[in-house]
Amino acid sequence: MIHVSRRLGVAAVAAATVVGVGLFAASSTAGEDRYRTVAATRGDVEQIVSYDGTIAASQRSDLVFATDGTVRKVAVEVGDEVEAGDVLATLDASDLNAAVIEARADLADAEAYLDDVEDGQIDTVTRASGGGGSATESSATDAGTVTPALYTESSSSPMTFASTSDRLKDALAELAAEQETVKSAQSAATDAITAAKAALAAQQAACEEEDPATATAISQECQDALTAVQEAQDVVAEQQDALQSALEALGSTLGDAVKQLEKDAGSADASGGSADTKDETKEQDSGKAAGQDRDSGGTTGQTPGQGAQPDAGSSGSGSGSGSSSGTTATAADLASAQADVDTAEAALTSAKTDLAAATLTAPFDGTVMSVGIAAGDEVSTSDAALVLIGEGDTTATVSVPVDDLAAIEVGQAATVTPGSATAARGTVSAVGLVPEASDEQASTTTYSVTVTLDDDLAAPEGSAAVVAIVTGTASDVVTVPASAVTRRTATQGSVLVLADGEVERRQVTLGTMGATSAAVTEGVDKGEQVVVADLEAALPSSDEASTRSLTGGGRGGPPSGGGMGGGRPPG
């Protein structure tokens, strides 16, 4: 094959071979000794551009611990072969185990308090009905599914035990449904606030470099992040509205239950306790919002573009007294208790995740390339622990100048040669669509091109290599020495042909240009003698040679000057 090599857009001469024919042979005949000629022949021509590239493994993983800690053990060394799931290193898990145990205890406490709040509200309804007993006892007698009923003014007929019991079952069923709605709404509000906080943190990171006082335009990344924050805040507002509605509904249900069941019961004990139950009703009606911590009270946080927003443990506006005060637990108390459970569940999940993160395992089968930790080291989530190379494809990446990019296509054949190592064959697998980032001093815009190798390459990750890409081929065509061609355009030129002792200039149509050979589609036939040098002509001066090299040749092709042997090229 005949090659032309260009490294970063600068032509470089490479070895040339005509397949099935051999090297061009220069010759001269008696009486024609002043000319050095080469017979046109048939063969294949390849046009190749070459660039400096970098070797990379497609399946590479830079492993880090997902939590901070002290390295307890490193189980592998550089060069070890591992399988997916193998333990590579571990952290001291003593504190992490303790954190999980503590988080479980906190969750149990929060769930117990939530149960107390719910049971306290049920007890209030039960006592107001005159049924006596506890919430647990009442629930035990209420088998089956009950459909809640709306409360209406009672009839004048005497209330029987059966009708009171049925009304109580309906009231408790409605209460349970309202309690569940409040808990669900509170959890949704907590999740929305957590998401809004994450969006805010991401926006601050994305816009960190932006200076409103000097920036002429905000980056797209910053704009997208600001949009995400606004959308997250809108979700928070929607969930808070839903929570507020649920709190109002539960407050109304509790108040109506107390009033109606007290009237329907009609007992002397219930009448005697009306003052107390009225106070309890006021407590229920005041529970219009929730989320205040029962120990420290509610907190608020603020995000850009909106007014005050509740923190993860706070929702809505307003307050209510907790059941620990000796009064009836309000709707706000229920929401606050649910928020505590949500927070405790999140803390337990985080503690379990940290514990699992104390063990570093192989994500795939591969070879340990480097180990950056040792037993006893203090590490954080930003410290590189190990590098694992898998059995995926090896690639080479090059930066191609924009002027060369039109000739590069996915699927083109290529070879990759790292240093003195044996070249490996590959294929262009990706051509960048976006220019690579470059400093202001860069002389040209470049695009990233990736070549995927057919086989593994014995070269370290990140090593330099010469990447040669075949951008054009021509098979079984008439070829002449590239040095004999004077090019006018990319496809038109001329050569000198020696016939019967006379030299004539022949116009030719050119095809693929190799480093030392050019394909001629019209103008010269196989076997004709093409002049490559006039041995009696004076050698060109340096200025003339420079001028010829600039005007001859072309993109991907050699200059028309030069020649095989001494003497001046025909011009």
mmCIF file of C-alpha atoms in Angstrom, residues 186 189 193 236 239-241 243-244 247 288-292 298-300 308-311 313-319 335:
data_model
loop_
_atom_site.group_PDB
_atom_site.id
_atom_site.type_symbol
_atom_site.label_atom_id
_atom_site.label_comp_id
_atom_site.label_asym_id
_atom_site.label_seq_id
_atom_site.Cartn_x
_atom_site.Cartn_y
_atom_site.Cartn_z
ATOM 1 C CA GLN A 186 -46.270 15.562 55.365
ATOM 2 C CA ALA A 189 -43.687 17.882 51.659
ATOM 3 C CA ILE A 193 -38.073 20.270 50.551
ATOM 4 C CA VAL A 236 -42.601 22.539 47.535
ATOM 5 C CA GLN A 239 -47.034 19.961 48.518
ATOM 6 C CA GLN A 240 -47.386 22.515 51.301
ATOM 7 C CA ASP A 241 -50.796 23.514 49.962
ATOM 8 C CA LEU A 243 -50.558 19.442 53.501
ATOM 9 C CA GLN A 244 -52.451 22.528 54.643
ATOM 10 C CA LEU A 247 -54.485 19.481 58.218
ATOM 11 C CA LYS A 288 -53.955 24.300 60.705
ATOM 12 C CA ALA A 289 -50.296 23.479 59.947
ATOM 13 C CA ALA A 290 -47.583 21.243 61.234
ATOM 14 C CA GLY A 291 -43.948 20.299 61.213
ATOM 15 C CA GLN A 292 -42.647 21.945 64.397
ATOM 16 C CA GLY A 298 -40.094 24.691 63.920
ATOM 17 C CA THR A 299 -37.328 26.137 61.801
ATOM 18 C CA THR A 300 -37.373 27.754 58.417
ATOM 19 C CA ALA A 308 -39.379 31.719 53.655
ATOM 20 C CA GLN A 309 -39.554 27.972 53.019
ATOM 21 C CA PRO A 310 -39.938 25.333 55.722
ATOM 22 C CA ASP A 311 -37.027 23.170 56.683
ATOM 23 C CA GLY A 313 -38.707 19.110 59.829
ATOM 24 C CA SER A 314 -41.211 21.942 59.328
ATOM 25 C CA SER A 315 -44.230 22.443 57.119
ATOM 26 C CA GLY A 316 -46.997 24.916 56.895
ATOM 27 C CA SER A 317 -47.548 27.769 59.318
ATOM 28 C CA GLY A 318 -49.036 27.539 62.744
ATOM 29 C CA SER A 319 -48.667 25.267 65.696
ATOM 30 C CA ALA A 335 -47.733 16.059 60.986
#
